[in-house]
Coordinates of C-alpha atoms and ligand atoms in Angstrom, one line a residue:
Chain A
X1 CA 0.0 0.0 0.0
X2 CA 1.4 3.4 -1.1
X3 CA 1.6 5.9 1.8
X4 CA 1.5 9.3 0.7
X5 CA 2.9 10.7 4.4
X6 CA 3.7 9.1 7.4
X7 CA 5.0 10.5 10.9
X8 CA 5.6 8.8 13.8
X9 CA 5.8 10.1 17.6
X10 CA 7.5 8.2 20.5
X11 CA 6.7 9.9 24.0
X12 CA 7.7 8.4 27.5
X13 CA 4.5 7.2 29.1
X14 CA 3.7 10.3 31.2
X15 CA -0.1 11.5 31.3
X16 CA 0.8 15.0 30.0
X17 CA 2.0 13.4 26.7
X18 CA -1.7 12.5 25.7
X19 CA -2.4 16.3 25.1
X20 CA 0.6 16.3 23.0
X21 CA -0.5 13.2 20.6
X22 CA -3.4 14.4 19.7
X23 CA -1.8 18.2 18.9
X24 CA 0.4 15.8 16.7
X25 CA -2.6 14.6 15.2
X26 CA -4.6 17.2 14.2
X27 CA -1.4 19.0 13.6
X28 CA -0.1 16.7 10.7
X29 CA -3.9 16.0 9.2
X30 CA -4.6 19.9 8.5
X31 CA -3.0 18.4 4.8
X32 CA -6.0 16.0 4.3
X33 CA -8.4 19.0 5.4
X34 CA -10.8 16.7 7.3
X35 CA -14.2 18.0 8.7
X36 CA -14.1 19.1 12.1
X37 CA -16.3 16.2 12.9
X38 CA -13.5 14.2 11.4
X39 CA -10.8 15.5 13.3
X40 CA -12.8 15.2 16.6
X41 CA -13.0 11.5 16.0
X42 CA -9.4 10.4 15.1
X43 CA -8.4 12.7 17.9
X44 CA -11.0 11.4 19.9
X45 CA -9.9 7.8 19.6
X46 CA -6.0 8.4 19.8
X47 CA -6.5 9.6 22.6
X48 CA -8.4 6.6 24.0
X49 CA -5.4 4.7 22.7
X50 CA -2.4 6.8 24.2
X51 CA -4.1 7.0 27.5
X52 CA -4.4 3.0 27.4
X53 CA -0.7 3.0 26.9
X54 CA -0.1 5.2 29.7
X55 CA -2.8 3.6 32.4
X56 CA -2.8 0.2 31.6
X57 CA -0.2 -1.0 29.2
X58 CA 2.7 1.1 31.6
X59 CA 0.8 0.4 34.8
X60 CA 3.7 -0.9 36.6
X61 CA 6.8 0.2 34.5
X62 CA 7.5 3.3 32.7
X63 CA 8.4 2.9 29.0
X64 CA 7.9 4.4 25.5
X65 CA 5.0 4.9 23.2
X66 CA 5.2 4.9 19.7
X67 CA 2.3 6.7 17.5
X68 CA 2.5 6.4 14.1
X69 CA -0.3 8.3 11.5
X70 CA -0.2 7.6 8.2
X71 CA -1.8 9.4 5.2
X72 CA -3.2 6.4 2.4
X73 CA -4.8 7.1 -1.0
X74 CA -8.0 7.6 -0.8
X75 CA -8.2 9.5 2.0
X76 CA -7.7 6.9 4.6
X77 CA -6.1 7.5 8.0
X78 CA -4.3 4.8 9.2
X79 CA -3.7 5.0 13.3
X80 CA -0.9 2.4 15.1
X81 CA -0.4 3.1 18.9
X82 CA 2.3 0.8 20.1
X83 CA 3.6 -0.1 23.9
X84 CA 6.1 -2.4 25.3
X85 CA 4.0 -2.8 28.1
X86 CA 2.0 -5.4 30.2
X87 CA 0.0 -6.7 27.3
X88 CA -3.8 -8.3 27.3
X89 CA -4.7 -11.8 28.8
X90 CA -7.7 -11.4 27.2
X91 CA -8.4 -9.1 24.0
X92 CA -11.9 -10.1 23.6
X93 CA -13.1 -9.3 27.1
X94 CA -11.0 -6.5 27.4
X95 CA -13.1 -5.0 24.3
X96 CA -16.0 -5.3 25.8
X97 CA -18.1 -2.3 26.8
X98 CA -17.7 -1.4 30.2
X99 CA -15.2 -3.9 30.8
X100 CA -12.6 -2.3 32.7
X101 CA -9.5 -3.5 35.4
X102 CA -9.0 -0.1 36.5
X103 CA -12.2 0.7 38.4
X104 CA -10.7 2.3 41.1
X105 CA -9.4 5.2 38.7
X106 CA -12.6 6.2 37.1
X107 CA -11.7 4.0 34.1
X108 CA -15.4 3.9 32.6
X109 CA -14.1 0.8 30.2
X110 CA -15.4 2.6 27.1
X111 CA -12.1 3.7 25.8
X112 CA -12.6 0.5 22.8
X113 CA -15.8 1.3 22.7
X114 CA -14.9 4.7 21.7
X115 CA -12.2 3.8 19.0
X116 CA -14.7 1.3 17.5
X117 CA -17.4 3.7 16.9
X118 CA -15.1 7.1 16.0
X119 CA -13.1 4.9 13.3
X120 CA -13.9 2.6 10.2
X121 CA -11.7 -0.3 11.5
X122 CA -9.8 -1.1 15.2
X123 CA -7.3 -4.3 15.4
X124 CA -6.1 -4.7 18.5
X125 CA -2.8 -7.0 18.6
X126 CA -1.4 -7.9 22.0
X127 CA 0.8 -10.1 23.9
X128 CA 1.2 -10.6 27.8
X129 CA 4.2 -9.2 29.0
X130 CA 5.3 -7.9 25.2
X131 CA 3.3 -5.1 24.9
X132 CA -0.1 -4.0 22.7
X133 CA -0.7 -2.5 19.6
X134 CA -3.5 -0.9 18.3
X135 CA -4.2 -0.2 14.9
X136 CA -7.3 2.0 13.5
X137 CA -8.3 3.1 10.2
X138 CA -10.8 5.9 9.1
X139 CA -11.6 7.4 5.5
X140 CA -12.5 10.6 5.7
X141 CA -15.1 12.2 3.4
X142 CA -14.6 13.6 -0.2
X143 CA -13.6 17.0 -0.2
X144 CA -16.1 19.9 -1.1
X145 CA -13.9 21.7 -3.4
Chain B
X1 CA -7.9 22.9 32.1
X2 CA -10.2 25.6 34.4
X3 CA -12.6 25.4 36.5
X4 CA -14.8 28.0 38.4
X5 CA -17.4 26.7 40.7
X6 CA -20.1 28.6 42.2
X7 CA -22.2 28.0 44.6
X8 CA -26.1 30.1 44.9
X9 CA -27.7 28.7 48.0
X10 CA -27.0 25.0 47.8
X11 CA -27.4 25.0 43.9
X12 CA -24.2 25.2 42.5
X13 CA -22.6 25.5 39.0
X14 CA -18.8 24.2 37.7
X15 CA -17.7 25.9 34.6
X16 CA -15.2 23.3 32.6
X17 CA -13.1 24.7 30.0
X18 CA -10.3 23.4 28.3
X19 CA -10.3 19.9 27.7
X20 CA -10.8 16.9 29.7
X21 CA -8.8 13.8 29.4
X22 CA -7.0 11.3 31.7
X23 CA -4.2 13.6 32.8
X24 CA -6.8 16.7 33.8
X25 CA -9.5 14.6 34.9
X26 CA -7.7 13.9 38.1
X27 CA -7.0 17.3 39.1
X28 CA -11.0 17.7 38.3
X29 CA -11.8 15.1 40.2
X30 CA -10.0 16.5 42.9
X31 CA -11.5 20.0 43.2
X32 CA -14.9 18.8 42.8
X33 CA -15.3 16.7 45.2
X34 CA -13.8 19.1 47.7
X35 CA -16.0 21.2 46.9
X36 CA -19.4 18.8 47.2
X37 CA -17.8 17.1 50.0
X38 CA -17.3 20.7 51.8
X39 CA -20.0 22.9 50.4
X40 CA -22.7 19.7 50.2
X41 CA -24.8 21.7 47.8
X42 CA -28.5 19.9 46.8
X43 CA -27.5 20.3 43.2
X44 CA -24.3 20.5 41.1
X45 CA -24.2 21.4 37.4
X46 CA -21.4 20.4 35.5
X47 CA -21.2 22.8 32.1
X48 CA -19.0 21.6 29.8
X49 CA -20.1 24.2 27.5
X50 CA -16.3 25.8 27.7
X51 CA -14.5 22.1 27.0
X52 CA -13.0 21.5 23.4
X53 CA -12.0 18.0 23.7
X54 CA -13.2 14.5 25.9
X55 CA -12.3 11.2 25.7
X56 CA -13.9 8.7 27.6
X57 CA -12.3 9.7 30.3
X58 CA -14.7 12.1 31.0
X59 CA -17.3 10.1 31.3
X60 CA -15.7 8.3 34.5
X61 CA -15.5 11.7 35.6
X62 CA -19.4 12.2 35.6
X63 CA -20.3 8.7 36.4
X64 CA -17.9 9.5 39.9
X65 CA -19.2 12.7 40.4
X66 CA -22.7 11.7 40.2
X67 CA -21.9 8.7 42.5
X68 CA -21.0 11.0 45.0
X69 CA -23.5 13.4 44.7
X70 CA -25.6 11.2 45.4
X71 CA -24.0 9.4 48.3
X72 CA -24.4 13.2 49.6
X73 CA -27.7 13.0 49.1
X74 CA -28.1 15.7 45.9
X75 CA -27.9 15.2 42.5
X76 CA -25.7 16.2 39.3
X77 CA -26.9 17.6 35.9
X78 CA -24.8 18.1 32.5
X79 CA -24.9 21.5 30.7
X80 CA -24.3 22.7 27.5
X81 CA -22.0 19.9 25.7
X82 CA -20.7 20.5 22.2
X83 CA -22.1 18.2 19.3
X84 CA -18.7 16.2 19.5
X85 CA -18.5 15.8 23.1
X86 CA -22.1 14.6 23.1
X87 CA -21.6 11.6 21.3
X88 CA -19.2 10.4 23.8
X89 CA -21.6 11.2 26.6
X90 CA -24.5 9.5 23.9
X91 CA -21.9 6.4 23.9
X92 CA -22.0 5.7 27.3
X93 CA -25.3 5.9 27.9
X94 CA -24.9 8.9 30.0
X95 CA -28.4 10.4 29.6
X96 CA -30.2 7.6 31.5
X97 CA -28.2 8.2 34.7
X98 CA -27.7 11.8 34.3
X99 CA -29.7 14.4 33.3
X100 CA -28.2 16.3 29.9
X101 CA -29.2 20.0 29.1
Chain C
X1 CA 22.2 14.4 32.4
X2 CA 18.6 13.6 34.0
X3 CA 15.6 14.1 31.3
X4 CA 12.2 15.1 32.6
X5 CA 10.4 14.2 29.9
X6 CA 11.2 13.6 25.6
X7 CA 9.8 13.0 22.5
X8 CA 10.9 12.2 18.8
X9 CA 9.1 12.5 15.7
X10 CA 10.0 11.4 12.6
X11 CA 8.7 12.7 9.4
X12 CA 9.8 12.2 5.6
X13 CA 11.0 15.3 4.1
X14 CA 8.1 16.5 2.6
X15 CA 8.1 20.6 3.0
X16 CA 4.3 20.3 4.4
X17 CA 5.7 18.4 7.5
X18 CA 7.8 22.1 8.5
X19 CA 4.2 22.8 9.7
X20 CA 3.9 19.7 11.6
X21 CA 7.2 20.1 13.5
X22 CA 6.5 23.5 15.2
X23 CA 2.8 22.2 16.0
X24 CA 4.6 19.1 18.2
X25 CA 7.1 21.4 19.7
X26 CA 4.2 23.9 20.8
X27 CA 2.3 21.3 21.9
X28 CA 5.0 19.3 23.8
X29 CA 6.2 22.5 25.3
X30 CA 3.2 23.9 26.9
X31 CA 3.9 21.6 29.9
X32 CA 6.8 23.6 30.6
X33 CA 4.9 27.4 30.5
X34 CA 7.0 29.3 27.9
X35 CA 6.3 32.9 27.4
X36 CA 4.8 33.8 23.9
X37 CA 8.0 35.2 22.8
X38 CA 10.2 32.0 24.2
X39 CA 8.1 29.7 22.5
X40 CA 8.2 31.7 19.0
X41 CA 12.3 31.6 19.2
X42 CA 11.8 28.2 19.7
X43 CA 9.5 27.5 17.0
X44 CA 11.5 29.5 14.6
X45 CA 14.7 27.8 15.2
X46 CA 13.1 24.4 15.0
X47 CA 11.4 25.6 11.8
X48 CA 15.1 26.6 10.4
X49 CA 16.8 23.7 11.0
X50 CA 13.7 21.3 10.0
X51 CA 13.3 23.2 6.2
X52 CA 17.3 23.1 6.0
X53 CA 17.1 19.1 6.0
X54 CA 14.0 19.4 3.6
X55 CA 15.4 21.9 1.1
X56 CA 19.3 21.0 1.6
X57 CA 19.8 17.8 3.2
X58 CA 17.7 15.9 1.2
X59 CA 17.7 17.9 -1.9
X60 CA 18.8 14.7 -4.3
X61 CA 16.9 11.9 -2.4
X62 CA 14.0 11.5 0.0
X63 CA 15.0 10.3 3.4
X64 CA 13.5 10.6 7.1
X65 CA 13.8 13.8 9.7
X66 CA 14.1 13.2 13.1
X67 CA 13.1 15.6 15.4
X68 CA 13.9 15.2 19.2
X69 CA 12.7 18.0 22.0
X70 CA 13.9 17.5 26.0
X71 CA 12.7 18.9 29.0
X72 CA 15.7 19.1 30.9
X73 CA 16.1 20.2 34.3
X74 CA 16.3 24.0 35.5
X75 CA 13.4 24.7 32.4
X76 CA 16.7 24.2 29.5
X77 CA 14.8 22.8 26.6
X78 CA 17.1 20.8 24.3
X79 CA 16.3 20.3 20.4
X80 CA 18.2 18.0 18.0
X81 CA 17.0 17.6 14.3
X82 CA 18.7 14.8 12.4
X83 CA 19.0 14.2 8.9
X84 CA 20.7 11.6 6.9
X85 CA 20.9 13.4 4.1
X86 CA 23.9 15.1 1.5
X87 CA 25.7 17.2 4.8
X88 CA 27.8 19.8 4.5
X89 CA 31.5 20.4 3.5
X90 CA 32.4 23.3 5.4
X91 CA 30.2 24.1 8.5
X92 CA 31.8 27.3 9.4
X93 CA 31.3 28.4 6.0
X94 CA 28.0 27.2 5.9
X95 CA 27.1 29.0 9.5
X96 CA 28.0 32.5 8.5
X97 CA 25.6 35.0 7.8
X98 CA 24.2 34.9 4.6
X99 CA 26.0 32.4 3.0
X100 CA 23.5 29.6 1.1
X101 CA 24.0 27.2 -1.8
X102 CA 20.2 27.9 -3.2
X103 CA 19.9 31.1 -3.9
X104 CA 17.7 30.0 -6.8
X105 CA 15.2 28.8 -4.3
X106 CA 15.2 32.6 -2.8
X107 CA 17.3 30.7 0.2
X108 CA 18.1 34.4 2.6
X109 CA 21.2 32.2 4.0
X110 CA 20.1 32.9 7.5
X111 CA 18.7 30.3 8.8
X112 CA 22.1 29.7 11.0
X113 CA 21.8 33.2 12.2
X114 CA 18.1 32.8 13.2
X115 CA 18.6 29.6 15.2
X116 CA 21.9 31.2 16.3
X117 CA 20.6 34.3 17.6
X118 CA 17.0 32.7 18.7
X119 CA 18.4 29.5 21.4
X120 CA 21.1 30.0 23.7
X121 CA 23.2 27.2 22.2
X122 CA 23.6 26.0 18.7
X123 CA 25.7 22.8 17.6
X124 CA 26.3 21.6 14.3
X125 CA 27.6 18.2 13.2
X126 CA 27.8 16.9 9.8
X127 CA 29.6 14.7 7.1
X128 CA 29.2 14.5 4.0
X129 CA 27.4 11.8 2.4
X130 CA 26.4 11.0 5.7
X131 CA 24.0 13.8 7.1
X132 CA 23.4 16.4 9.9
X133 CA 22.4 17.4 13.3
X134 CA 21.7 20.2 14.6
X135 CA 21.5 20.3 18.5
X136 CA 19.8 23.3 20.1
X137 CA 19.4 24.7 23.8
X138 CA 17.6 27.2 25.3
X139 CA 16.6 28.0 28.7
X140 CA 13.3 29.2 29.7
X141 CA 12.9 32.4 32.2
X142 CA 11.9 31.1 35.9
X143 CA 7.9 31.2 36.5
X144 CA 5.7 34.1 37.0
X145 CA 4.1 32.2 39.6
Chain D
X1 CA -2.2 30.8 4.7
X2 CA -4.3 33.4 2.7
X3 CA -3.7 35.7 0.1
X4 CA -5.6 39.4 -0.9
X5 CA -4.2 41.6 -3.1
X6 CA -5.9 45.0 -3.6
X7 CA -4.6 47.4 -6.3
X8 CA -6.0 51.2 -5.4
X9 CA -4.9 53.1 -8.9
X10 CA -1.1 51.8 -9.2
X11 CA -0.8 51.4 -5.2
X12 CA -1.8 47.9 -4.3
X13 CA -1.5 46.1 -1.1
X14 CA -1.4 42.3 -0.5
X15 CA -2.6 41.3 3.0
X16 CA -1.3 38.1 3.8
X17 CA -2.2 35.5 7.1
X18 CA -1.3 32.7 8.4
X19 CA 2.0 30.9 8.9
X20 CA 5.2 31.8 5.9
X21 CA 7.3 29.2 5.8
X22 CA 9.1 27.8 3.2
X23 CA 6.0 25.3 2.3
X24 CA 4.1 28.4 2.2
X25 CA 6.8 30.6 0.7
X26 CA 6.8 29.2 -3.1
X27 CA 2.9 29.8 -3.4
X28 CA 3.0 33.5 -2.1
X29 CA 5.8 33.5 -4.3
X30 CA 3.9 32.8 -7.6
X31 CA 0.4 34.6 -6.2
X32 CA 2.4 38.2 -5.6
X33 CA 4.6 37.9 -9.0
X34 CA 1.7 37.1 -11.5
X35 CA 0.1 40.2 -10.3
X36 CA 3.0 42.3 -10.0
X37 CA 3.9 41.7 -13.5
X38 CA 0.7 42.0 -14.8
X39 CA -0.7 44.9 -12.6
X40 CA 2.9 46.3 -12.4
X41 CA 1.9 48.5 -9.2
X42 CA 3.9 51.8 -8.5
X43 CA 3.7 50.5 -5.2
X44 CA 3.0 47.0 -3.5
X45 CA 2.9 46.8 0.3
X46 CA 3.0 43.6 2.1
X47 CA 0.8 43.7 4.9
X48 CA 2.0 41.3 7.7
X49 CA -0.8 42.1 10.2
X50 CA -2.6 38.4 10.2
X51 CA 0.7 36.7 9.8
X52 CA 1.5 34.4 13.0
X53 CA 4.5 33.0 12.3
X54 CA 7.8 34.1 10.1
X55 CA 10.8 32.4 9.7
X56 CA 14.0 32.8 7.3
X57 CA 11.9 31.7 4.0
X58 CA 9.9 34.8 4.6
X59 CA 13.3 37.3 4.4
X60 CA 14.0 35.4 1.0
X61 CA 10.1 36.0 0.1
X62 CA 10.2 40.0 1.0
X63 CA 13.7 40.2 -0.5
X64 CA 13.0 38.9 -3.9
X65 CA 9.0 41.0 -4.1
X66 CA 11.5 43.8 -3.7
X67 CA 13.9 42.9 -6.1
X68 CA 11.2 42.2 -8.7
X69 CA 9.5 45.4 -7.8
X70 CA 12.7 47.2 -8.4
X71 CA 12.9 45.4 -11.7
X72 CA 9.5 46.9 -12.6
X73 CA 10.2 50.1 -11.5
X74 CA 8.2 50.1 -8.3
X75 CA 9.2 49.9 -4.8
X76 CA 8.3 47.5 -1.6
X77 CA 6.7 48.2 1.6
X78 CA 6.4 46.5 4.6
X79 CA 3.4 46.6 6.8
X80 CA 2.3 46.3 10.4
X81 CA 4.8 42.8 11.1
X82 CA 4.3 41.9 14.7
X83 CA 7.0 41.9 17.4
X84 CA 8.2 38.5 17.0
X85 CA 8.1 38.6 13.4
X86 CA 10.0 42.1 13.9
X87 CA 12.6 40.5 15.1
X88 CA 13.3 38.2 12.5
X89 CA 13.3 41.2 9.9
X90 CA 15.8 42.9 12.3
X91 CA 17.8 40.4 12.3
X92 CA 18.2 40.3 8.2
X93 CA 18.5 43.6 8.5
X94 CA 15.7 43.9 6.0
X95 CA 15.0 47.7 7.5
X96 CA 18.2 48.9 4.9
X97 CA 16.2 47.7 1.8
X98 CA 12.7 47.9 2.4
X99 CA 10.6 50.5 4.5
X100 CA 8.9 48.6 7.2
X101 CA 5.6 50.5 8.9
Ligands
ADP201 N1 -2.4 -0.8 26.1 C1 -3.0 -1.7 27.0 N2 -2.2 -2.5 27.7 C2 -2.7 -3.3 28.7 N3 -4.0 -3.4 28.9 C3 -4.9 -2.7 28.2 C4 -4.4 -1.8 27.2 N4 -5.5 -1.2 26.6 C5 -6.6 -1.7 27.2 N5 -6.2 -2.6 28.1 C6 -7.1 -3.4 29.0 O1 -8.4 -3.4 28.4 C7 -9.4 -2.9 29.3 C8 -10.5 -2.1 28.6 O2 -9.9 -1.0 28.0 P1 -10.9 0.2 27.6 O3 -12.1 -0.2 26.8 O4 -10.1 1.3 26.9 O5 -11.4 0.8 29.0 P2 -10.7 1.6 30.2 O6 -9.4 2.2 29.7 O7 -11.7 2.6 30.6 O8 -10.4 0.5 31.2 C9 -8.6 -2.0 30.3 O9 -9.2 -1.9 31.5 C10 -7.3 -2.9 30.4 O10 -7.5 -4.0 31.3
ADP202 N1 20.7 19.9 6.9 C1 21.5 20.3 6.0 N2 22.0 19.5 5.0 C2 22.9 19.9 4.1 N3 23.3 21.2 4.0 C3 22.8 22.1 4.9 C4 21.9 21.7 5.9 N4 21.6 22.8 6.6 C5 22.3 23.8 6.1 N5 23.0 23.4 5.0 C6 23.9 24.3 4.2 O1 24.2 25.4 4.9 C7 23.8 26.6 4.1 C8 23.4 27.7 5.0 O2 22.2 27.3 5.7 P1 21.2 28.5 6.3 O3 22.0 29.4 7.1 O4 20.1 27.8 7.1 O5 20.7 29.3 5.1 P2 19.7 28.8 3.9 O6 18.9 27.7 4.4 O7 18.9 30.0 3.7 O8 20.5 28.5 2.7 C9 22.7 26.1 3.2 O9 22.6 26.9 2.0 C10 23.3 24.7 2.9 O10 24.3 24.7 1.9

């Protein structure tokens, strides 16, 4: 698959850096001119992805997070957030609405929910003690001019 | 992230702006429920109305607020959410636990 | 030297990505409260040094930018932009004022003097055939409050 | 980035706004000459007012709308360029060649 632009953005799992992905975000898909609406998903559901990273997949170590956004023909945003971190036992259950292990810190266990229903596509690849990746695609609209 | 809270006589108001995600949500948290836990007010409105951006981890912080609100004995109301930050509160279901205006 | 917090991001050399770069240095630097003006030097200088591996560095082939901001300690913000582009003969030569190999390309020949005269501390390694980096500094003001 | 040039009898003005950077730069660059040489203005001032961010490319953009006016017998002006944009037309010492306002 031809990618017409791709950037990629490794941040230290620290809560502030989830403000900064999504400025990364919406910063390098100005060039696709999306609707606001758009935006306001894919930023929307990075965000959901990062803050995974940084609350569950980092839980107990610190370590890096790599985002990678890529611009596709046809106007498709492609979305890969990958940690190093504790993985998933259970990728099915832990998509589940409302299904959450971090009660205790508000975690409403919507956060796949959230990705599934902002983008076209969510894969979620992960492997106990390896680390999770997350990969989301969304086409946006055809322009108006 | 900001947040002003008023309070008129046990019905209060917190004016969000900014936006709300996992790293501000905690320092949210944390005023609010100082304030409910010290003012006990009969009714709190949270207006998003100032917020650019939520993730889902806004919702936690409603769902949390309105838990405790009600452990208080009051209750807690949404106000003024932007299209986009409606969905997400649409998403979880929001509107059958707390009332959205 | 103990780092409070870093991020990299890597984009092709595509001129639309200059945008991108300042938007993930403002947006990984409002953590550490600039002031209007600090942040715009910043910017700038970053903006400099990311065009000069767009429109010199990789003039002849494509290649990847990496772009690396720090938070270090006592508010001293550290910047490195990598290419692995042509590099440069004669860096002295290269770093005085007004001096540019694409004039053609209405090039001023100061982006040296900008980043110079815009960070506290500008280094600048290169070999030929090999590439470039450009390491920056500059420490913030202490806080208002 | 925006472009709107204005030609009052032989003395135009082109506001500009938005971010010059070298991506910027070469389209400004073609938008200013095709009208200068087929308006050929007295006078063309370059209104930086709107314009949020300037960095070197913009120098090479002002210096080469000046040489080109020159060429057509006209002159360059420089309009209303915020401070931190002030400071990187100071530091070309762009004030010798072209009258900044
Ligand atoms: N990157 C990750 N690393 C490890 N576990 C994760 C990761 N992402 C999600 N999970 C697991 O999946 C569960 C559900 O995730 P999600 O739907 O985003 O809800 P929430 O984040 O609110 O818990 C999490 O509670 C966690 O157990
Ligand atoms: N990353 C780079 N790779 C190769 N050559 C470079 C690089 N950066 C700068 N140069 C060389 O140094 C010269 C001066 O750079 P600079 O002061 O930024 O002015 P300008 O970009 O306007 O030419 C350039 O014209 C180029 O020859």
């Amino acid at each position: 698959m031809e990618i017409l632009n791709e950037i990629k953005f490794i941040m230290p799992s620290l809560s502030v850096n989830e403000g900064a992905a999504r400025a990364v975000v919406s910063s390098f898909l100005i060039q696709a001119d999306p609707t606001v609406e758009e935006l306001s998903d894919i930023r929307t559901a990075v965000s959901e992805a990062v803050t995974n990273a940084v609350v569950h997949g980092y839980r107990h170590k610190k370590g890096n997070i790599e985002l990678t956004v890529r611009l596709l023909p046809d106007r498709v945003i492609y979305i890969r957030v990958k940690d190093k971190g504790c993985g998933i036992e259970n990728v099915e259950q832990a998509m589940e609405p409302l299904f959450t292990t971090a009660p205790e810190e508000e975690r409403s266990g919507l956060g796949f929910s959230v990705m599934q229903s902002f983008m076209d596509k969510l894969k979620v690849k992960s492997t106990p003690d390896k680390g999770t990746t997350v990969t989301m695609r969304k086409r946006l609209s055809a322009h108006g001019d | 992230m900001k947040i002003d809270i008023k309070n008129d006589n046990g019905a209060a108001i917190a004016r969000l702006s900014g936006e709300i995600d996992h790293h501000n949500a905690k320092e949210l948290r944390t005023e609010i429920d100082r304030f409910i836990v010290t003012a006990q007010p009969r009714e709190l409105a949270i207006d998003l109305g100032g917020i650019t951006f939520m993730d889902s981890s806004g919702i936690g912080l409603i769902m949390g607020r309105s838990k405790l609100m009600k452990e208080c004995g009051g209750r807690l109301e949404v106000l003024n959410p932007q299209p986009y930050i409606r969905r997400v509160l649409r998403l979880a279901g929001i509107e059958r636990i707390v009332k959205i205006r």
